[in-house]
GROMACS .gro file of C-alpha atoms in nm:
model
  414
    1UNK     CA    1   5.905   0.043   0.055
    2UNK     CA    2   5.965   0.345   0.225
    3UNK     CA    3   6.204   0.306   0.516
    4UNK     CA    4   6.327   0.049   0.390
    5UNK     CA    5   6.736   0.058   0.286
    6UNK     CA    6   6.841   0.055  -0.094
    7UNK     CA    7   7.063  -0.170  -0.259
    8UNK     CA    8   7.380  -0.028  -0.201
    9UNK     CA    9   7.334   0.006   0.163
   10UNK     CA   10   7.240  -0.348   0.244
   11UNK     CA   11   7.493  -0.570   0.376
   12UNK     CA   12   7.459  -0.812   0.142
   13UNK     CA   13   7.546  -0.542  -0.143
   14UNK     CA   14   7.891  -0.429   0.046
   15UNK     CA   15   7.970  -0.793   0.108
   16UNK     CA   16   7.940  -0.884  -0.254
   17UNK     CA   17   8.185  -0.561  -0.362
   18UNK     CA   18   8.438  -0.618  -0.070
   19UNK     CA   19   8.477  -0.998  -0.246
   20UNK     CA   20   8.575  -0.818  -0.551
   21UNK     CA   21   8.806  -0.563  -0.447
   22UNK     CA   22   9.033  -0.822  -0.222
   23UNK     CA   23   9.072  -1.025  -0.587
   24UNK     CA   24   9.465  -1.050  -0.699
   25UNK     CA   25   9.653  -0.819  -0.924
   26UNK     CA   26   9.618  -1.155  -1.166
   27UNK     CA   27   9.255  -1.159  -1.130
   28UNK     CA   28   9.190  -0.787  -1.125
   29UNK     CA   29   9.204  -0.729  -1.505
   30UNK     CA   30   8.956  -1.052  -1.563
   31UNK     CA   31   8.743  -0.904  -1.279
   32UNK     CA   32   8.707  -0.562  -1.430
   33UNK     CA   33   8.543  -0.744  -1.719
   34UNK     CA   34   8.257  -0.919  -1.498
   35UNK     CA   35   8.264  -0.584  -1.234
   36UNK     CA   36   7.965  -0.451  -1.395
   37UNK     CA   37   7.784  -0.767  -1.421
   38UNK     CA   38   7.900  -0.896  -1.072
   39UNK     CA   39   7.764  -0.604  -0.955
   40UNK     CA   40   7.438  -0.594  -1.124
   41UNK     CA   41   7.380  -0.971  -0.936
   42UNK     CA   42   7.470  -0.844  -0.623
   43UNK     CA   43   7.248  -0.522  -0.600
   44UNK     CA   44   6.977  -0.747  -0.782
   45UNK     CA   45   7.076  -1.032  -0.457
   46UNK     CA   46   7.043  -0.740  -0.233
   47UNK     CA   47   6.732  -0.662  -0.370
   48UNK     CA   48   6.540  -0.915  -0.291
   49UNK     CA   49   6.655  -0.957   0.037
   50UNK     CA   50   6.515  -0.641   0.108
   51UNK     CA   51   6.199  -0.684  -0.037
   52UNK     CA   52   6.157  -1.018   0.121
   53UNK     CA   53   6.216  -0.895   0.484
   54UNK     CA   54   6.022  -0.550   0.412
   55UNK     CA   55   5.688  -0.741   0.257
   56UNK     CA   56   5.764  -1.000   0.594
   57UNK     CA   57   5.537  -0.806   0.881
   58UNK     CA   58   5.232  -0.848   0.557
   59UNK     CA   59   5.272  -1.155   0.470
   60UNK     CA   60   5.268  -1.228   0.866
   61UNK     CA   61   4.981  -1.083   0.901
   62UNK     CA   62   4.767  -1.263   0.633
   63UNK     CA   63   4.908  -1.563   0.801
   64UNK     CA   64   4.741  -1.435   1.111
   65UNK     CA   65   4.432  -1.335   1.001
   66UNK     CA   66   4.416  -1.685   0.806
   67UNK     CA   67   4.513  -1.845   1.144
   68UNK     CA   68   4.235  -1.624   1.330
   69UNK     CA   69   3.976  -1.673   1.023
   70UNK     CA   70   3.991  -1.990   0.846
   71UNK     CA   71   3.845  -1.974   0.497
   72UNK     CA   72   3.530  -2.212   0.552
   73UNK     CA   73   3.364  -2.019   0.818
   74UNK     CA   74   3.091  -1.874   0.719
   75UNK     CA   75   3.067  -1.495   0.919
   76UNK     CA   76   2.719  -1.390   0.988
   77UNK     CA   77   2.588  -1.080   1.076
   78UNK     CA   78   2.338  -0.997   1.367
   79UNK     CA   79   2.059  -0.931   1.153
   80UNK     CA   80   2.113  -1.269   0.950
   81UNK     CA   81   2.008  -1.507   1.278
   82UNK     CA   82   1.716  -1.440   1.508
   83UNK     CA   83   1.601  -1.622   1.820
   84UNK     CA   84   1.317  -1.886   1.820
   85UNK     CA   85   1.070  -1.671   2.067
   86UNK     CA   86   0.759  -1.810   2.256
   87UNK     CA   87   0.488  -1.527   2.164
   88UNK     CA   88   0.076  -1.457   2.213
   89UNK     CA   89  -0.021  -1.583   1.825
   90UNK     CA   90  -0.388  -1.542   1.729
   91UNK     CA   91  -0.490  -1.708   1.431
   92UNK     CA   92  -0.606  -1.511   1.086
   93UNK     CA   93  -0.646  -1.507   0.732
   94UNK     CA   94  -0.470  -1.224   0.537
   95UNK     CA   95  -0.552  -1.042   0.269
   96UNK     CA   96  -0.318  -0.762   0.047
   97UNK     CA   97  -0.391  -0.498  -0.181
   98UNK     CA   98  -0.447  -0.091  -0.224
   99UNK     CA   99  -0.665   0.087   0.032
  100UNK     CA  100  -0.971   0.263  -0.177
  101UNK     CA  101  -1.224   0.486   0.015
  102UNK     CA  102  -1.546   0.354   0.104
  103UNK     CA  103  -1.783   0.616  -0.069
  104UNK     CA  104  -1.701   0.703  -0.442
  105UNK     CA  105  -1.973   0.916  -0.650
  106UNK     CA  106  -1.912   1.072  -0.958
  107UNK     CA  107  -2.116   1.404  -1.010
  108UNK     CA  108  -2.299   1.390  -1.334
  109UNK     CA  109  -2.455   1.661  -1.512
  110UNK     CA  110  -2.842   1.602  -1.529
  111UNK     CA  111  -2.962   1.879  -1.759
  112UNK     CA  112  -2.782   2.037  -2.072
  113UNK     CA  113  -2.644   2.367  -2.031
  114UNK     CA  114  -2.320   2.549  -1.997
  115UNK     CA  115  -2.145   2.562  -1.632
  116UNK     CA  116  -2.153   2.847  -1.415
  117UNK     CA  117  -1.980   2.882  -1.091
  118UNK     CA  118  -1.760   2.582  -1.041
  119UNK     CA  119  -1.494   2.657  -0.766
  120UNK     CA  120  -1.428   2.347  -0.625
  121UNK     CA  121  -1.069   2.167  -0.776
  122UNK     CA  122  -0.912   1.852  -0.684
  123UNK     CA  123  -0.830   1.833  -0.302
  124UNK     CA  124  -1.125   2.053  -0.229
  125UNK     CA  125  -1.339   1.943   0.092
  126UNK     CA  126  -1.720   1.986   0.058
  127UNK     CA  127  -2.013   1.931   0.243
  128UNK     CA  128  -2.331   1.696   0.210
  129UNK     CA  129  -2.589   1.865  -0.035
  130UNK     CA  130  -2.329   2.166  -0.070
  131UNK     CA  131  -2.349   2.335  -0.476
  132UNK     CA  132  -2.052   2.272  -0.608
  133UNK     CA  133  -2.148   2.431  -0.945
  134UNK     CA  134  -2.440   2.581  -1.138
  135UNK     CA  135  -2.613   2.458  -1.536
  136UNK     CA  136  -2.699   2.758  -1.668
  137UNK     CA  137  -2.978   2.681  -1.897
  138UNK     CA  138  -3.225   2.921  -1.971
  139UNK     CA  139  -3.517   2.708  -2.180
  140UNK     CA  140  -3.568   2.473  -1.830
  141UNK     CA  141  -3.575   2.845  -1.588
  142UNK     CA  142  -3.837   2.981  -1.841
  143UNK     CA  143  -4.042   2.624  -1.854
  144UNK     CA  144  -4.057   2.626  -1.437
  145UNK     CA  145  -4.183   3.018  -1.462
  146UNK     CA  146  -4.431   2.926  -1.683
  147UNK     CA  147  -4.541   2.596  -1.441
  148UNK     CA  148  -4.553   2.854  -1.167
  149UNK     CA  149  -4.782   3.083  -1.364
  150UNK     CA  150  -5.019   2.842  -1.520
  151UNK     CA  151  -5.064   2.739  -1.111
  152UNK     CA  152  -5.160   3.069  -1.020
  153UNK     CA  153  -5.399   3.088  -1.310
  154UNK     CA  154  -5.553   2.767  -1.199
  155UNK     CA  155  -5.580   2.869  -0.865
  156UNK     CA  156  -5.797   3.188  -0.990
  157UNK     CA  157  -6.016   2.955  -1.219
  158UNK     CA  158  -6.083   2.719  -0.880
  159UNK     CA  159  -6.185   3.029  -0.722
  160UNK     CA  160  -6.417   3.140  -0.974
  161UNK     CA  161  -6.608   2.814  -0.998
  162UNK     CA  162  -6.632   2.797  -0.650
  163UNK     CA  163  -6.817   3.125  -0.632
  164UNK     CA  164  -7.051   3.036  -0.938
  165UNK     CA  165  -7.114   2.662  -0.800
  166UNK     CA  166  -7.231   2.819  -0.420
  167UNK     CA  167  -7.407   3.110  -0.598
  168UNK     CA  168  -7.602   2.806  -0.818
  169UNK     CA  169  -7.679   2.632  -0.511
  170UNK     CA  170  -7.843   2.922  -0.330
  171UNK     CA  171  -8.079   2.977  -0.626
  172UNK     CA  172  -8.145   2.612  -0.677
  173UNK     CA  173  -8.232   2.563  -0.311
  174UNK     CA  174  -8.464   2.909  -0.341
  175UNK     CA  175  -8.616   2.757  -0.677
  176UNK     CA  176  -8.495   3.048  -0.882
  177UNK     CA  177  -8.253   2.796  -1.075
  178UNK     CA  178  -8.277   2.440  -1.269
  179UNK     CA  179  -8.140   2.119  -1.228
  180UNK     CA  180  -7.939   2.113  -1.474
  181UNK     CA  181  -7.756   2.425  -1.486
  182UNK     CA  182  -7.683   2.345  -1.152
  183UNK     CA  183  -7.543   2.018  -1.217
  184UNK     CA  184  -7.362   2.243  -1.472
  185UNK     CA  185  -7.160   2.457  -1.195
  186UNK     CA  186  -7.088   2.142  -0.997
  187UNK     CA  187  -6.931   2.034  -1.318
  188UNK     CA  188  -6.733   2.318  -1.426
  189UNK     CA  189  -6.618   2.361  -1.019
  190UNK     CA  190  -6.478   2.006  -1.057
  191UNK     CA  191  -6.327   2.112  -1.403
  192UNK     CA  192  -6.124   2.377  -1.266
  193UNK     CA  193  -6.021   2.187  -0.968
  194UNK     CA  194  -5.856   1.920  -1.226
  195UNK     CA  195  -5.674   2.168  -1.393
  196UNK     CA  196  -5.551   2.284  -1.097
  197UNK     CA  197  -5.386   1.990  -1.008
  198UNK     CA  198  -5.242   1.922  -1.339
  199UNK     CA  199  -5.088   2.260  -1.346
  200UNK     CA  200  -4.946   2.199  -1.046
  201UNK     CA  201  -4.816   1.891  -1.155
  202UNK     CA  202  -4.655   2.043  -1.393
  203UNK     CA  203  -4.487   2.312  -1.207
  204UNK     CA  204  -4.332   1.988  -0.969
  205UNK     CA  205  -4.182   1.885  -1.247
  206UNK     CA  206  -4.097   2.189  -1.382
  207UNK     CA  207  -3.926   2.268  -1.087
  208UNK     CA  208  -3.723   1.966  -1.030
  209UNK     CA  209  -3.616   1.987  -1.349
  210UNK     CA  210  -3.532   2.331  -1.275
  211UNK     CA  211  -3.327   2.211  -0.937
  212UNK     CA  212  -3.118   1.973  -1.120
  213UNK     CA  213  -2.917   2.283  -1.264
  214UNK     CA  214  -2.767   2.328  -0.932
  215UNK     CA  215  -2.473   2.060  -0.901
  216UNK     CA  216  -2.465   1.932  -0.545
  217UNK     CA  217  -2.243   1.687  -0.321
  218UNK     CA  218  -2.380   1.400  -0.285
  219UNK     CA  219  -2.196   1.358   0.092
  220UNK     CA  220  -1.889   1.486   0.273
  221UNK     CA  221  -1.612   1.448   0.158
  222UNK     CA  222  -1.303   1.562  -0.112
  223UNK     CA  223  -1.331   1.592  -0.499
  224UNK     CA  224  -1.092   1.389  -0.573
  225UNK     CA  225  -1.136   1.458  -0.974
  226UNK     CA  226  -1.297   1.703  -1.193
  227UNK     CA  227  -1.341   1.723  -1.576
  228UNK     CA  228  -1.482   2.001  -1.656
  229UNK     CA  229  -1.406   2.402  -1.651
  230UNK     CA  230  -1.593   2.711  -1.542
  231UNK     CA  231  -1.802   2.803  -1.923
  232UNK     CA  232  -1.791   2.475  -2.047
  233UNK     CA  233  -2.140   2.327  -2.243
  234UNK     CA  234  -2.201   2.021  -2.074
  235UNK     CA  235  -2.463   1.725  -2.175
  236UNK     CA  236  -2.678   1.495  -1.921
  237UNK     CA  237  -2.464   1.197  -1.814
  238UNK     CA  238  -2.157   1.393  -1.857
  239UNK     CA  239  -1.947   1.400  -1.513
  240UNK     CA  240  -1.834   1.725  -1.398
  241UNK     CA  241  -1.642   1.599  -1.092
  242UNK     CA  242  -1.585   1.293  -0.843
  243UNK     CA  243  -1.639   1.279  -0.493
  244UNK     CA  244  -1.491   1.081  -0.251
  245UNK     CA  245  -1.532   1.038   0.181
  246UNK     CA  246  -1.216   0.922   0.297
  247UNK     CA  247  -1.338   0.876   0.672
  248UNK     CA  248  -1.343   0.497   0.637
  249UNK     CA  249  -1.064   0.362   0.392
  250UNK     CA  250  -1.166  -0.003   0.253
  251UNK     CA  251  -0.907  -0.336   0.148
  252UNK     CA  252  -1.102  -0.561  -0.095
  253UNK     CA  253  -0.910  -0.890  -0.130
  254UNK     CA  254  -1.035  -1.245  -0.175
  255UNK     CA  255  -1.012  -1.572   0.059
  256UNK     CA  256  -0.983  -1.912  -0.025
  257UNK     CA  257  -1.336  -2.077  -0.034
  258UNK     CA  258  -1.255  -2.294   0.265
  259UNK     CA  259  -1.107  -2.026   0.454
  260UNK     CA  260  -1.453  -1.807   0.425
  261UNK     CA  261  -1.645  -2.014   0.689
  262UNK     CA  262  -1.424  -1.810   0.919
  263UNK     CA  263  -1.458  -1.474   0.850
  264UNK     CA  264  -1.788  -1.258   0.958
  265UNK     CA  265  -1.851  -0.882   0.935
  266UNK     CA  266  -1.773  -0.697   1.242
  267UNK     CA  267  -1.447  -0.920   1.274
  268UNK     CA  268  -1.177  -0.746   1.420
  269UNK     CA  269  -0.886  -0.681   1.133
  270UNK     CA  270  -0.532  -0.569   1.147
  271UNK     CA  271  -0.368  -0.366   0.924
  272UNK     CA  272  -0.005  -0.281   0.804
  273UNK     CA  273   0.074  -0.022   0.596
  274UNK     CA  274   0.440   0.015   0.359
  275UNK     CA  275   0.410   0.388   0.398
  276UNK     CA  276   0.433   0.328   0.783
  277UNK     CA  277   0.654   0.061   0.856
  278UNK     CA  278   0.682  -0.087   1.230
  279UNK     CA  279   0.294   0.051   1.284
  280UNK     CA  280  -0.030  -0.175   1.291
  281UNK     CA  281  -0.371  -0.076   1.244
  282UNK     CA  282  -0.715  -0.179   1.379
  283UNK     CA  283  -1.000  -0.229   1.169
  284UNK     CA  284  -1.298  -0.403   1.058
  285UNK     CA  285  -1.452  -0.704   0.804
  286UNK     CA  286  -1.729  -0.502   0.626
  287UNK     CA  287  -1.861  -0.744   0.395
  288UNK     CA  288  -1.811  -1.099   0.309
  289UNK     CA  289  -1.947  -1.175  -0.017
  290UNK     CA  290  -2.220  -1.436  -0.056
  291UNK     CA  291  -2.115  -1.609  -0.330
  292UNK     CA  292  -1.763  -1.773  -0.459
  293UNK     CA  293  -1.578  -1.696  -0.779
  294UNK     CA  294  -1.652  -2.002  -1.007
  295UNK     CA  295  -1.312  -1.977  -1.129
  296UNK     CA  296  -1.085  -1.923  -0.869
  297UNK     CA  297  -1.320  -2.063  -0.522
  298UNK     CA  298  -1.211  -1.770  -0.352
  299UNK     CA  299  -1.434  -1.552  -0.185
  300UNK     CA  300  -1.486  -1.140  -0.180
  301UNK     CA  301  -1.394  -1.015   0.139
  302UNK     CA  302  -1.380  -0.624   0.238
  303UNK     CA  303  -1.149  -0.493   0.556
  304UNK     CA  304  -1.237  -0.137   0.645
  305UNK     CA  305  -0.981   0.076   0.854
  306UNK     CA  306  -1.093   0.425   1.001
  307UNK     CA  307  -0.889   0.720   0.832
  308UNK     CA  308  -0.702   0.923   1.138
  309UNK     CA  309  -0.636   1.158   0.869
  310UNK     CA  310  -0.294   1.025   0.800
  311UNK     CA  311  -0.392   0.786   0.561
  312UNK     CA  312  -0.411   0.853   0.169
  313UNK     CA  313  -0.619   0.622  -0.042
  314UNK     CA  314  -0.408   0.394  -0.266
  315UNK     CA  315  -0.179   0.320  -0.011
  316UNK     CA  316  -0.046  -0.037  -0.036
  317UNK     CA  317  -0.146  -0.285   0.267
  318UNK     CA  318  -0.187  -0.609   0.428
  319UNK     CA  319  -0.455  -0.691   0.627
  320UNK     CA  320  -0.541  -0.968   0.833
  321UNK     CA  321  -0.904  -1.048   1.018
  322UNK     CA  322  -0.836  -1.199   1.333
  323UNK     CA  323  -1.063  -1.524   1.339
  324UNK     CA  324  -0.862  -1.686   1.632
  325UNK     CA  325  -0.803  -1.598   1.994
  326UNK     CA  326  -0.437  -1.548   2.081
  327UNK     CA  327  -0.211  -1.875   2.237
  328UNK     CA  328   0.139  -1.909   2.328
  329UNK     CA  329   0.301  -2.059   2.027
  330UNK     CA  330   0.724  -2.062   1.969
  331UNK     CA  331   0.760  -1.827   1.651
  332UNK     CA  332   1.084  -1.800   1.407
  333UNK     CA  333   1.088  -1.561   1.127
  334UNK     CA  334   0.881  -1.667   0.811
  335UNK     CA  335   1.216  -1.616   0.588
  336UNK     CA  336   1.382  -1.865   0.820
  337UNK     CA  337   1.159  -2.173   0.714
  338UNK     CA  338   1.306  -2.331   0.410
  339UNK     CA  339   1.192  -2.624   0.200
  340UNK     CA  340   0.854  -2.744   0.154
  341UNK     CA  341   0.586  -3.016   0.259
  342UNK     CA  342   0.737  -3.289   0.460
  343UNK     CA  343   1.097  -3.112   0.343
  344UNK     CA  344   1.051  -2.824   0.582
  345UNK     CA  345   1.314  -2.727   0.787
  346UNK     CA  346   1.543  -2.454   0.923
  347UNK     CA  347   1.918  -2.423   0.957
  348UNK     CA  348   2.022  -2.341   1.326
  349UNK     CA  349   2.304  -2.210   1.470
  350UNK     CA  350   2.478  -2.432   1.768
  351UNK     CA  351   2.775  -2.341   1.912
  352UNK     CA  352   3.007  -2.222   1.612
  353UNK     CA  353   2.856  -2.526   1.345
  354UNK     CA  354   2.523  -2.475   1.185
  355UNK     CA  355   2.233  -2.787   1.191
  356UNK     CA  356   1.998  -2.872   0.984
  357UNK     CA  357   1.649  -2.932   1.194
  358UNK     CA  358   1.315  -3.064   1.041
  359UNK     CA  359   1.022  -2.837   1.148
  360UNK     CA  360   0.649  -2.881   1.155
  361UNK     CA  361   0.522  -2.544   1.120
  362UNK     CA  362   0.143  -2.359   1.184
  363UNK     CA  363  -0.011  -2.087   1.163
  364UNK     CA  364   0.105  -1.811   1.011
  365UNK     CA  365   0.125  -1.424   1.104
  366UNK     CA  366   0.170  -1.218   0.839
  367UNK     CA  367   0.112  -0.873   0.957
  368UNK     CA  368   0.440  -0.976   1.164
  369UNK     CA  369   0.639  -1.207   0.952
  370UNK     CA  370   0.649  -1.534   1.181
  371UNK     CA  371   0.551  -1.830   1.146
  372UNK     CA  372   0.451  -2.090   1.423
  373UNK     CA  373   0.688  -2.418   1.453
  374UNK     CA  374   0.469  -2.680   1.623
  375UNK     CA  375   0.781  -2.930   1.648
  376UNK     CA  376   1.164  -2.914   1.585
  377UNK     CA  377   1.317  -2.636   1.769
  378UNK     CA  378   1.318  -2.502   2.114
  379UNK     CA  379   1.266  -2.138   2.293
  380UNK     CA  380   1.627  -1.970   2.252
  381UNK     CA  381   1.772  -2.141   1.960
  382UNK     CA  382   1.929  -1.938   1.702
  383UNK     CA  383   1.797  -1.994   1.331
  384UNK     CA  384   1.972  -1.859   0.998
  385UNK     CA  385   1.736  -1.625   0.822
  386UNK     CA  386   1.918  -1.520   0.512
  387UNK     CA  387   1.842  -1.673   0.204
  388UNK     CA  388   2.143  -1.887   0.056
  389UNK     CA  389   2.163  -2.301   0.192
  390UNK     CA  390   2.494  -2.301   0.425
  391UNK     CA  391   2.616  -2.679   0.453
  392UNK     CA  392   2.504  -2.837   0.771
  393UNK     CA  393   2.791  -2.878   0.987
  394UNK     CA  394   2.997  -2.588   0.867
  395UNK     CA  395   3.160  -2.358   1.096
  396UNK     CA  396   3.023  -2.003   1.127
  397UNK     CA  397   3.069  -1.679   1.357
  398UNK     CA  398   2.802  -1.435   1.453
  399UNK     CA  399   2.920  -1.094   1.457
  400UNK     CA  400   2.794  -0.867   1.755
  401UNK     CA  401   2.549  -0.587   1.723
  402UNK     CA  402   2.763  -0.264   1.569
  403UNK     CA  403   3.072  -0.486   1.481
  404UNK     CA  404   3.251  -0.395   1.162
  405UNK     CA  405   3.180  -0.600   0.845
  406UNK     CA  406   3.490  -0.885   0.781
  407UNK     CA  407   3.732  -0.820   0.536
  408UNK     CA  408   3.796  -1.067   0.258
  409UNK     CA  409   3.968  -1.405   0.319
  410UNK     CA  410   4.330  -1.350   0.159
  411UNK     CA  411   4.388  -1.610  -0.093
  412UNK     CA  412   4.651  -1.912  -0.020
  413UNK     CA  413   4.954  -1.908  -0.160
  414UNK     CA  414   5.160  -2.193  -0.285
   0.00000   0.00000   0.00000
């Protein structure tokens, strides 16, 4: 390596040619034949000996850093043991899924006709009742004008029977005028009055009919989708865009059957959201369904969270309703419990050898990760929280916080 002297100036190299030179005159002529090879074995001699005592200092230290790290300790990092913790735990039952906004209406065309006016794209806020677009349809305009006119014609046929029927009366009372052609302007007064009302009849319906060209928003909120363009002939039924109200964001999951005899509306719920990790939110239980699935015995349960404006529908949570008031429980990690049933346990960490300890655990907290251990462990005891099984009674380290990550265990050699 470098630094390290070459062949021919190691003392075992000038050691090996002084032996030849101080030969006899005798032997001189039978050494010359072997010179080269004698040589060749001394500078290959030398060789090694240099090697050996430059590759000592690393073979040295693997011996140390065997002696310092034996190869069945098991070197753990901070993050791979947490403390058993005695914590407030309130009781719940959780429920996952995508966040969906509570309000969802899908704008429908209600006439036939050919769009007009449609400004409003995806992302676009709108207001309750506000005209998002217009159905241009030009048969339905000329039907309500005609409603409006047969009214008015009515209205002038009323008034002229009116005038006949007191103008009968005030001959019939003078005796100028019969019986029956008064009867006869009573008759055609009540006539005209009945055509009056059916031609305004009409003209309501003429004129709703009319109204439903205007496309309106059913509430605040965002359109969220639309399907049609400005120009385009559109049918009734046919949607023209969605709308949405974000205000109130809603998590419909499902509880076991025998978990629903806990949960009421106006339940206090908890929320935690992947797009904000570290961050809980408050909410609500809306509605508890009255009814189990048949199939599955669970039960329809809906969680809704109030949108500070940060919040996107389709975001991916958790949310548990709170059904329990909170206790001092001791609390490990939920990744820390291994086995199952009567097998439960957890590996700890005491002194530098890791135990196996049976647990008896409770309730669970999922919007945090812990779990409660009822029986087992004590407060301040170190548990293993990595997945993998590590032997009990095998030696381990814990690395401090910010120490560097341990190098490989060198091999033995033989």
């Amino acid at each position: 390596g470098p630094g390290c002297p070459g062949p021919d100036h190691h003392p075992a190299g000038r050691h090996a040619a002084g032996a030849a030179l101080n030969r006899t005159d005798g032997d001189r002529t039978k050494m010359m034949r072997y010179r080269s090879a004698s040589r060749s074995a001394g500078l290959a001699a030398a060789a090694a000996l240099v090697l050996a005592a430059c590759g000592g200092g690393e073979g040295e230290a693997a011996e140390a850093r065997g002696a310092a790290e034996p190869e069945n300790v098991v070197v753990l990092g901070p993050r791979d043991v947490a403390p058993v913790q005695s914590t407030s735990l309130a009781s719940g039952v959780a429920l996952t899924g995508s966040l969906e906004p509570f309000r969802v209406a899908e704008v429908k065309a209600q006439v036939p006709g050919v769009v007009r006016g449609l400004e409003v794209d995806r992302g676009s806020g709108v207001g309750n009742g506000q005209v998002l677009a217009r159905i241009e349809a030009q048969g339905i305009q000329s039907q309500a004008a005609g409603a409006r006119s047969g009214v008015a014609a009515a209205q002038a046929q009323v008034s002229l029977a009116r005038r006949q029927l007191e103008s009968a009366r005030t001959l019939y009372q003078a005796g100028a005028l019969s019986e029956l052609d008064f009867r006869a302007a009573e008759a055609q007064f009540q006539a005209a009055q009945a055509q009056l009302a059916a031609a305004r009849s009409s003209a309501t319906g003429a004129s709703e009919q009319a109204g439903r060209t205007a496309v309106r928003a059913p509430f605040a909120g965002q359109v969220s989708e639309r399907t049609v363009n400005e120009g385009e002939a559109v049918n009734p039924g046919q949607t023209i865009v969605k709308v949405v109200s974000s205000e109130f964001l809603e998590l419909r999951g499902q509880v076991p059957v025998d978990q629903a005899n806990q949960v009421r509306p106006g339940q206090p719920a908890e929320f935690t959201l992947t797009a904000f990790p570290g961050r809980t939110f408050s909410g609500t239980v809306a509605r508890v369904d009255p009814v189990a699935d048949a199939a599955t015995r669970q039960v329809g349960v809906t969680l809704r969270l109030r949108n500070d404006g940060q919040l996107i529908a389709g975001m991916f949570a958790t949310g548990r309703v709170v059904t329990g008031g909170g206790r001092q429980a001791l609390v490990v990690p939920a990744a820390a419990v291994r086995g199952q049933g009567a097998d439960q346990h957890v590996l700890t960490v005491v002194g530098d050898s890791v135990v196996r300890r049976p647990v008896t655990v409770g309730e669970r907290d999922d919007a945090r990760g812990v779990v409660a251990v009822q029986s087992g462990l004590n407060a301040g005891e170190r548990v293993i929280v990595t997945p993998g099984n590590v032997p009990s009674g095998a030696k381990v380290r814990v690395q401090a916080a910010g120490a560097a990550a341990p190098a490989a265990a060198p091999g033995k050699e033989d």
